Amino acid sequence: MTTLTAAGEEIIPLTFGGLAYEGRIVHRPGARLAPVVLVGGAFQTKAGWGRVEQGFLAEATVITMDLPGGGDADRLPPECGFDFLTGALDHLLTSVAPGPVNVFGASYGSAVAYRWAQLHPERCARLLLFGTMAQMTEHVRGVLQRSLDLAAQGRHEEFVGHVLDGLVCLEPDAAIARRNVVIRCLTSMLNNMTADELDKYRDNTTRLLDYTGDPEGEPATVPILVATGEYDP
């Protein structure tokens, strides 16, 4: 049953492949644009988009989610790949937004967003991929594997520092707006990870390391913008 949590906001409980997960809709009356779908990366949850969401809400209804393996959703075994996550995203959008939507995929979520647009071009008005990679480099593989090793060894302080170093440019001469605020927020979040959140991080990182190639089929044919932060590591 859909739950109304605040003015114009709905939480939609769903099940896909036997796993429970949730969608979230923030309605914009008189929206000028088709709904904006935000597919998050690591550590992002359905309610954690902040100012990004507020910017989109000026023009459109916003749809966010905790797909299996993230947030309040059930854990997703690492052997379930990105096609499973794409199927869960489609299940949500078929339920709440069967018409054209604008899709924003961030980091880890960019693979899911791209695959969905590739499979459903008639329903994707525009696609924005932020902080994505064309391929997994050996350097990135090493960084991710090191984070798994530290987590498995219970070396949490080192784990937090390693993850921060992989997510945030720490070069002192780089002029990055509000970097200290970002570091403080990420540090607090990582230090307060629950056992369930750490398990999901392991599952999702293992899934990423196991990914072996490009999505099958023809490239997506929708309008696509690819971007990254100026100092994104």
Phi, psi and omega in degrees: 000131177295136181247129175272116185255337180200172181304116177079004183246134179232143172251128184245107177283136184220163174226133178220126181060029180083002182248136180275140175207178187222142167254162180218133179236130171247112187279141175242100178300138179068030182303139180272332183247161172298156182308147176257125182255123182253114181253109192277167177261201181300137176071003177265137179240172186298335183252012189252026185268344171053234185294331177301311179298317182298323178297317179291326183294345176296337186232345190207155166294143182245134178242124176236178187196155161251095177291162176311133182097356183223155174054233182272003180282167175295156173296148178244117181304142183303331181289346173278117189272194183290337176295327176296314179296323177297320177297320178294320176298316180295323178300317177296310185291327175298326181284321190243342183209070184289344178276185180299142178225160171261130188243130177244118178246123183251127172052242179306321181288347181293328178295321179290315181297317181295315181298321179296316179295326178295320183276335186228058184298332182289344181253358181251108180288316179210155180227128174242123178248121185239127178068039180257171178229142177289331178206161179271110181283161179296326178298313180295320177303318180296319179297315181293317181296322178298321179296322177294319180297315180296319179296317181295329181273359179071020181268071194292321180298318177292323177301313181299312180297322180292316179296317178301317180297330179278338184260330189237136173288119183257007179299123186295335183273354180281127182273095184243119181296132173059028180300317182297325178294316179299314181298317180297317180294314180295319180299315179298316181297314182292322180291337183253018177299134175281170177299322179295317179295322178291321176299317180294323176299316179299313180302311186291323179290321176297320177300318180294317179293331180279348181293129191246349184190185180286155175302142178291157176097182181288151177301153177300141185251009181275163174298125185232134170243128178246130183216163173209163177291148184303324182247023179297123180300000000 
